[in-house]
Structure formats: C-alpha cells, structure tokens
JSON list of C-alpha atoms in Angstrom, two decimals:
[
{"chain": "Z", "resi": 195, "resn": "MET", "atom": "CA", "xyz": [0.00, 0.00, 0.00]},
{"chain": "Z", "resi": 196, "resn": "ILE", "atom": "CA", "xyz": [1.22, 3.47, -0.80]},
{"chain": "Z", "resi": 197, "resn": "LEU", "atom": "CA", "xyz": [0.50, 5.66, 2.21]},
{"chain": "Z", "resi": 198, "resn": "PRO", "atom": "CA", "xyz": [0.43, 9.42, 1.56]},
{"chain": "Z", "resi": 199, "resn": "ASN", "atom": "CA", "xyz": [2.89, 11.64, 3.41]},
{"chain": "Z", "resi": 200, "resn": "GLY", "atom": "CA", "xyz": [1.18, 13.15, 6.45]},
{"chain": "Z", "resi": 201, "resn": "ALA", "atom": "CA", "xyz": [-1.49, 10.45, 6.68]},
{"chain": "Z", "resi": 202, "resn": "THR", "atom": "CA", "xyz": [-2.55, 9.37, 10.15]},
{"chain": "Z", "resi": 203, "resn": "VAL", "atom": "CA", "xyz": [-2.54, 5.68, 11.02]},
{"chain": "Z", "resi": 204, "resn": "ALA", "atom": "CA", "xyz": [-4.87, 4.43, 13.77]},
{"chain": "Z", "resi": 205, "resn": "VAL", "atom": "CA", "xyz": [-4.19, 0.98, 15.23]},
{"chain": "Z", "resi": 206, "resn": "VAL", "atom": "CA", "xyz": [-7.17, -0.10, 17.33]},
{"chain": "Z", "resi": 207, "resn": "ASP", "atom": "CA", "xyz": [-8.22, -3.06, 19.42]},
{"chain": "Z", "resi": 208, "resn": "GLY", "atom": "CA", "xyz": [-10.73, -3.46, 22.24]},
{"chain": "Z", "resi": 209, "resn": "GLY", "atom": "CA", "xyz": [-8.56, -1.64, 24.76]},
{"chain": "Z", "resi": 210, "resn": "ARG", "atom": "CA", "xyz": [-6.03, 0.58, 23.03]},
{"chain": "Z", "resi": 211, "resn": "LEU", "atom": "CA", "xyz": [-5.83, 3.23, 20.33]},
{"chain": "Z", "resi": 212, "resn": "ARG", "atom": "CA", "xyz": [-2.35, 3.89, 18.92]},
{"chain": "Z", "resi": 213, "resn": "LEU", "atom": "CA", "xyz": [-1.79, 6.76, 16.50]},
{"chain": "Z", "resi": 214, "resn": "PHE", "atom": "CA", "xyz": [1.04, 7.34, 14.04]},
{"chain": "Z", "resi": 215, "resn": "ARG", "atom": "CA", "xyz": [1.86, 9.93, 11.38]},
{"chain": "Z", "resi": 216, "resn": "ASN", "atom": "CA", "xyz": [3.54, 8.94, 8.13]},
{"chain": "Z", "resi": 217, "resn": "LYS", "atom": "CA", "xyz": [6.59, 11.10, 7.53]},
{"chain": "Z", "resi": 218, "resn": "GLY", "atom": "CA", "xyz": [7.82, 9.04, 4.58]},
{"chain": "Z", "resi": 219, "resn": "HIS", "atom": "CA", "xyz": [7.39, 10.22, 1.01]},
{"chain": "Z", "resi": 220, "resn": "GLU", "atom": "CA", "xyz": [5.60, 7.88, -1.36]},
{"chain": "Z", "resi": 221, "resn": "PRO", "atom": "CA", "xyz": [6.24, 5.00, -1.80]},
{"chain": "Z", "resi": 222, "resn": "HIS", "atom": "CA", "xyz": [8.13, 4.82, 1.53]},
{"chain": "Z", "resi": 223, "resn": "VAL", "atom": "CA", "xyz": [6.43, 4.50, 4.89]},
{"chain": "Z", "resi": 224, "resn": "ASP", "atom": "CA", "xyz": [8.12, 6.09, 7.92]},
{"chain": "Z", "resi": 225, "resn": "LEU", "atom": "CA", "xyz": [5.79, 6.06, 10.92]},
{"chain": "Z", "resi": 226, "resn": "VAL", "atom": "CA", "xyz": [6.25, 8.43, 13.82]},
{"chain": "Z", "resi": 227, "resn": "SER", "atom": "CA", "xyz": [4.40, 7.58, 17.04]},
{"chain": "Z", "resi": 228, "resn": "LEU", "atom": "CA", "xyz": [1.93, 10.12, 18.34]},
{"chain": "Z", "resi": 229, "resn": "PRO", "atom": "CA", "xyz": [0.86, 10.26, 21.99]},
{"chain": "Z", "resi": 230, "resn": "ASP", "atom": "CA", "xyz": [-1.86, 7.75, 22.87]},
{"chain": "Z", "resi": 231, "resn": "PRO", "atom": "CA", "xyz": [-5.09, 9.72, 23.23]},
{"chain": "Z", "resi": 232, "resn": "GLU", "atom": "CA", "xyz": [-7.47, 9.50, 26.15]},
{"chain": "Z", "resi": 233, "resn": "VAL", "atom": "CA", "xyz": [-10.42, 7.56, 24.82]},
{"chain": "Z", "resi": 234, "resn": "GLY", "atom": "CA", "xyz": [-13.69, 8.19, 26.60]},
{"chain": "Z", "resi": 235, "resn": "SER", "atom": "CA", "xyz": [-16.76, 6.06, 26.58]},
{"chain": "Z", "resi": 236, "resn": "GLY", "atom": "CA", "xyz": [-18.47, 5.71, 23.23]},
{"chain": "Z", "resi": 237, "resn": "HIS", "atom": "CA", "xyz": [-21.89, 4.83, 24.54]},
{"chain": "Z", "resi": 238, "resn": "ALA", "atom": "CA", "xyz": [-21.87, 4.42, 28.28]},
{"chain": "Z", "resi": 239, "resn": "GLY", "atom": "CA", "xyz": [-24.72, 2.42, 29.58]},
{"chain": "Z", "resi": 240, "resn": "SER", "atom": "CA", "xyz": [-25.47, 0.75, 26.28]},
{"chain": "Z", "resi": 241, "resn": "GLY", "atom": "CA", "xyz": [-26.38, -2.82, 26.96]},
{"chain": "Z", "resi": 242, "resn": "THR", "atom": "CA", "xyz": [-25.75, -2.69, 30.70]},
{"chain": "Z", "resi": 243, "resn": "ARG", "atom": "CA", "xyz": [-29.32, -3.78, 31.41]},
{"chain": "Z", "resi": 244, "resn": "HIS", "atom": "CA", "xyz": [-28.57, -7.08, 29.73]},
{"chain": "Z", "resi": 245, "resn": "ARG", "atom": "CA", "xyz": [-26.75, -9.57, 31.83]},
{"chain": "Z", "resi": 246, "resn": "SER", "atom": "CA", "xyz": [-24.90, -12.50, 30.46]},
{"chain": "Z", "resi": 247, "resn": "SER", "atom": "CA", "xyz": [-26.86, -15.11, 28.56]},
{"chain": "Z", "resi": 248, "resn": "THR", "atom": "CA", "xyz": [-26.36, -17.00, 25.36]},
{"chain": "Z", "resi": 249, "resn": "ALA", "atom": "CA", "xyz": [-28.04, -14.24, 23.35]},
{"chain": "Z", "resi": 250, "resn": "ASN", "atom": "CA", "xyz": [-26.26, -11.29, 24.95]},
{"chain": "Z", "resi": 251, "resn": "PRO", "atom": "CA", "xyz": [-22.57, -10.40, 24.96]},
{"chain": "Z", "resi": 252, "resn": "ASP", "atom": "CA", "xyz": [-20.61, -10.70, 28.17]},
{"chain": "Z", "resi": 253, "resn": "ASP", "atom": "CA", "xyz": [-19.23, -7.75, 30.12]},
{"chain": "Z", "resi": 254, "resn": "GLY", "atom": "CA", "xyz": [-15.80, -8.07, 28.48]},
{"chain": "Z", "resi": 255, "resn": "ARG", "atom": "CA", "xyz": [-17.23, -7.76, 24.99]},
{"chain": "Z", "resi": 256, "resn": "LEU", "atom": "CA", "xyz": [-19.43, -4.83, 26.05]},
{"chain": "Z", "resi": 257, "resn": "LYS", "atom": "CA", "xyz": [-16.38, -3.03, 27.45]},
{"chain": "Z", "resi": 258, "resn": "GLU", "atom": "CA", "xyz": [-14.40, -3.68, 24.26]},
{"chain": "Z", "resi": 259, "resn": "ASP", "atom": "CA", "xyz": [-17.27, -2.46, 22.07]},
{"chain": "Z", "resi": 260, "resn": "ASP", "atom": "CA", "xyz": [-17.64, 0.63, 24.26]},
{"chain": "Z", "resi": 261, "resn": "PHE", "atom": "CA", "xyz": [-13.90, 1.37, 23.93]},
{"chain": "Z", "resi": 262, "resn": "ILE", "atom": "CA", "xyz": [-14.07, 0.90, 20.15]},
{"chain": "Z", "resi": 263, "resn": "ALA", "atom": "CA", "xyz": [-17.03, 3.28, 19.97]},
{"chain": "Z", "resi": 264, "resn": "GLY", "atom": "CA", "xyz": [-15.02, 5.77, 22.04]},
{"chain": "Z", "resi": 265, "resn": "ALA", "atom": "CA", "xyz": [-12.04, 5.38, 19.69]},
{"chain": "Z", "resi": 266, "resn": "ALA", "atom": "CA", "xyz": [-14.31, 6.08, 16.70]},
{"chain": "Z", "resi": 267, "resn": "LYS", "atom": "CA", "xyz": [-15.71, 9.11, 18.52]},
{"chain": "Z", "resi": 268, "resn": "HIS", "atom": "CA", "xyz": [-12.16, 10.42, 19.06]},
{"chain": "Z", "resi": 269, "resn": "LEU", "atom": "CA", "xyz": [-11.20, 9.85, 15.41]},
{"chain": "Z", "resi": 270, "resn": "ASN", "atom": "CA", "xyz": [-14.43, 11.52, 14.24]},
{"chain": "Z", "resi": 271, "resn": "ALA", "atom": "CA", "xyz": [-13.64, 14.58, 16.39]},
{"chain": "Z", "resi": 272, "resn": "GLU", "atom": "CA", "xyz": [-10.08, 14.79, 15.02]},
{"chain": "Z", "resi": 273, "resn": "VAL", "atom": "CA", "xyz": [-11.32, 14.57, 11.43]},
{"chain": "Z", "resi": 274, "resn": "LEU", "atom": "CA", "xyz": [-14.09, 17.13, 11.97]},
{"chain": "Z", "resi": 275, "resn": "ALA", "atom": "CA", "xyz": [-11.61, 19.51, 13.64]},
{"chain": "Z", "resi": 276, "resn": "GLY", "atom": "CA", "xyz": [-9.33, 19.24, 10.60]},
{"chain": "Z", "resi": 277, "resn": "ARG", "atom": "CA", "xyz": [-6.44, 17.59, 12.44]},
{"chain": "Z", "resi": 278, "resn": "ILE", "atom": "CA", "xyz": [-6.69, 14.42, 10.33]},
{"chain": "Z", "resi": 279, "resn": "GLN", "atom": "CA", "xyz": [-6.81, 14.82, 6.56]},
{"chain": "Z", "resi": 280, "resn": "GLN", "atom": "CA", "xyz": [-6.09, 11.22, 5.54]},
{"chain": "Z", "resi": 281, "resn": "LEU", "atom": "CA", "xyz": [-6.59, 8.16, 7.71]},
{"chain": "Z", "resi": 282, "resn": "LEU", "atom": "CA", "xyz": [-5.57, 4.51, 7.55]},
{"chain": "Z", "resi": 283, "resn": "VAL", "atom": "CA", "xyz": [-7.30, 2.27, 10.10]},
{"chain": "Z", "resi": 284, "resn": "ILE", "atom": "CA", "xyz": [-5.78, -1.02, 11.25]},
{"chain": "Z", "resi": 285, "resn": "ALA", "atom": "CA", "xyz": [-7.85, -3.28, 13.50]},
{"chain": "Z", "resi": 286, "resn": "ASP", "atom": "CA", "xyz": [-8.80, -6.91, 13.88]},
{"chain": "Z", "resi": 287, "resn": "PRO", "atom": "CA", "xyz": [-11.81, -7.73, 11.68]},
{"chain": "Z", "resi": 288, "resn": "ARG", "atom": "CA", "xyz": [-14.39, -7.68, 14.52]},
{"chain": "Z", "resi": 289, "resn": "SER", "atom": "CA", "xyz": [-13.13, -4.35, 15.86]},
{"chain": "Z", "resi": 290, "resn": "LEU", "atom": "CA", "xyz": [-12.99, -2.92, 12.34]},
{"chain": "Z", "resi": 291, "resn": "GLY", "atom": "CA", "xyz": [-16.63, -3.85, 11.80]},
{"chain": "Z", "resi": 292, "resn": "GLU", "atom": "CA", "xyz": [-17.60, -2.18, 15.08]},
{"chain": "Z", "resi": 293, "resn": "LEU", "atom": "CA", "xyz": [-15.59, 0.94, 14.19]},
{"chain": "Z", "resi": 294, "resn": "ARG", "atom": "CA", "xyz": [-17.38, 1.29, 10.85]},
{"chain": "Z", "resi": 295, "resn": "LYS", "atom": "CA", "xyz": [-20.73, 1.49, 12.65]},
{"chain": "Z", "resi": 296, "resn": "HIS", "atom": "CA", "xyz": [-19.56, 4.68, 14.38]},
{"chain": "Z", "resi": 297, "resn": "PHE", "atom": "CA", "xyz": [-17.62, 6.46, 11.63]},
{"chain": "Z", "resi": 298, "resn": "HIS", "atom": "CA", "xyz": [-18.93, 9.90, 10.64]},
{"chain": "Z", "resi": 299, "resn": "GLY", "atom": "CA", "xyz": [-19.46, 10.43, 6.92]},
{"chain": "Z", "resi": 300, "resn": "THR", "atom": "CA", "xyz": [-16.60, 12.94, 6.80]},
{"chain": "Z", "resi": 301, "resn": "LEU", "atom": "CA", "xyz": [-14.22, 10.40, 8.32]},
{"chain": "Z", "resi": 302, "resn": "THR", "atom": "CA", "xyz": [-15.31, 7.77, 5.81]},
{"chain": "Z", "resi": 303, "resn": "GLY", "atom": "CA", "xyz": [-14.47, 10.21, 3.03]},
{"chain": "Z", "resi": 304, "resn": "ARG", "atom": "CA", "xyz": [-10.95, 10.67, 4.40]},
{"chain": "Z", "resi": 305, "resn": "LEU", "atom": "CA", "xyz": [-10.13, 6.98, 4.70]},
{"chain": "Z", "resi": 306, "resn": "VAL", "atom": "CA", "xyz": [-7.21, 5.99, 2.50]},
{"chain": "Z", "resi": 307, "resn": "GLY", "atom": "CA", "xyz": [-7.52, 2.37, 3.55]},
{"chain": "Z", "resi": 308, "resn": "GLU", "atom": "CA", "xyz": [-8.31, -0.26, 6.13]},
{"chain": "Z", "resi": 309, "resn": "ILE", "atom": "CA", "xyz": [-6.29, -3.28, 7.17]},
{"chain": "Z", "resi": 310, "resn": "GLY", "atom": "CA", "xyz": [-8.17, -6.06, 8.94]},
{"chain": "Z", "resi": 311, "resn": "LYS", "atom": "CA", "xyz": [-5.37, -7.44, 11.13]},
{"chain": "Z", "resi": 312, "resn": "ASP", "atom": "CA", "xyz": [-4.67, -7.38, 14.84]},
{"chain": "Z", "resi": 313, "resn": "LEU", "atom": "CA", "xyz": [-1.44, -5.38, 15.02]},
{"chain": "Z", "resi": 314, "resn": "SER", "atom": "CA", "xyz": [-2.10, -3.58, 18.31]},
{"chain": "Z", "resi": 315, "resn": "GLY", "atom": "CA", "xyz": [0.58, -5.50, 20.20]},
{"chain": "Z", "resi": 316, "resn": "GLN", "atom": "CA", "xyz": [3.15, -5.32, 17.41]},
{"chain": "Z", "resi": 317, "resn": "THR", "atom": "CA", "xyz": [6.21, -3.10, 17.21]},
{"chain": "Z", "resi": 318, "resn": "ASP", "atom": "CA", "xyz": [6.20, 0.09, 15.16]},
{"chain": "Z", "resi": 319, "resn": "ALA", "atom": "CA", "xyz": [8.45, -1.63, 12.59]},
{"chain": "Z", "resi": 320, "resn": "SER", "atom": "CA", "xyz": [5.99, -4.55, 12.25]},
{"chain": "Z", "resi": 321, "resn": "ILE", "atom": "CA", "xyz": [3.11, -2.15, 11.67]},
{"chain": "Z", "resi": 322, "resn": "GLN", "atom": "CA", "xyz": [5.16, -0.30, 9.07]},
{"chain": "Z", "resi": 323, "resn": "SER", "atom": "CA", "xyz": [5.97, -3.60, 7.31]},
{"chain": "Z", "resi": 324, "resn": "ALA", "atom": "CA", "xyz": [2.30, -4.65, 7.33]},
{"chain": "Z", "resi": 325, "resn": "ILE", "atom": "CA", "xyz": [1.31, -1.36, 5.70]},
{"chain": "Z", "resi": 326, "resn": "MET", "atom": "CA", "xyz": [3.92, -1.72, 2.96]},
{"chain": "Z", "resi": 327, "resn": "ALA", "atom": "CA", "xyz": [2.83, -5.33, 2.32]},
{"chain": "Z", "resi": 328, "resn": "ALA", "atom": "CA", "xyz": [-0.88, -4.44, 2.11]}
]
C-alpha cells in the first residue's frame, strides 16, 4: 500500500488506540508515534441492562465495544476539527466492523484504507511492514 505523506494511522483493538503519522514520502512509509489519546466512553450504559446469557454479549465484549465506539468518537472529532486529513485504520476484523458502525461520513471520506489485522501488540516496525505489504 502506498500511504500518503502526512497520513494518520490508527491501530485499534478493544482496549487501546495507537496513532502514528507517516513522515515518509511515497512510496516509503516512515511512521512516527503520536501520543496515545485519552479515549472516553463511546456509549456508556449501552447494553448494561442485559446480563450474560447465550443471546447477549458478556461484560468483556461490552467493554471492548464501548472502547471501540469511544475510539471512533475520538477519530471523528479529530477529522471534523481538521487535524486528520487522511486516515488509515488497522484493526482486527471484529473491531474494524464495530468501528465502521460509528464512523462519521466525513471520516469515511478521508479513509485511505483499512487493514483487517490485529497489530495492536506489534512493534512500530511490524506495523510499518504490514502497511507496505498491504
């Protein structure tokens, strides 16, 4: 994948949002880590009436989904404020699907790509390699 210079990369899982900026000029990727943002609740209280059963998600999944919704809320705010012009999102397939539910239309228009892999625990170099291989 050719990642534009200045693009933001968001690596998301159910408990962490890592942000990077690409400082490399096409076709090179040179990621610079940005500070991890404080991610608030995406939809506090959603689903808390439902206790565990076979038809309802457990508390762990509800917490992960709430974090993912909060991560999408943060990314939406950054895009709407003009701080993100181009965005690549990397998340495991389930988290990526949950993120898409919460993306603002403006954010969707600024997506340069999505990678459906769990790279949240990987090194910066591994993330960079995965982007170049995509």
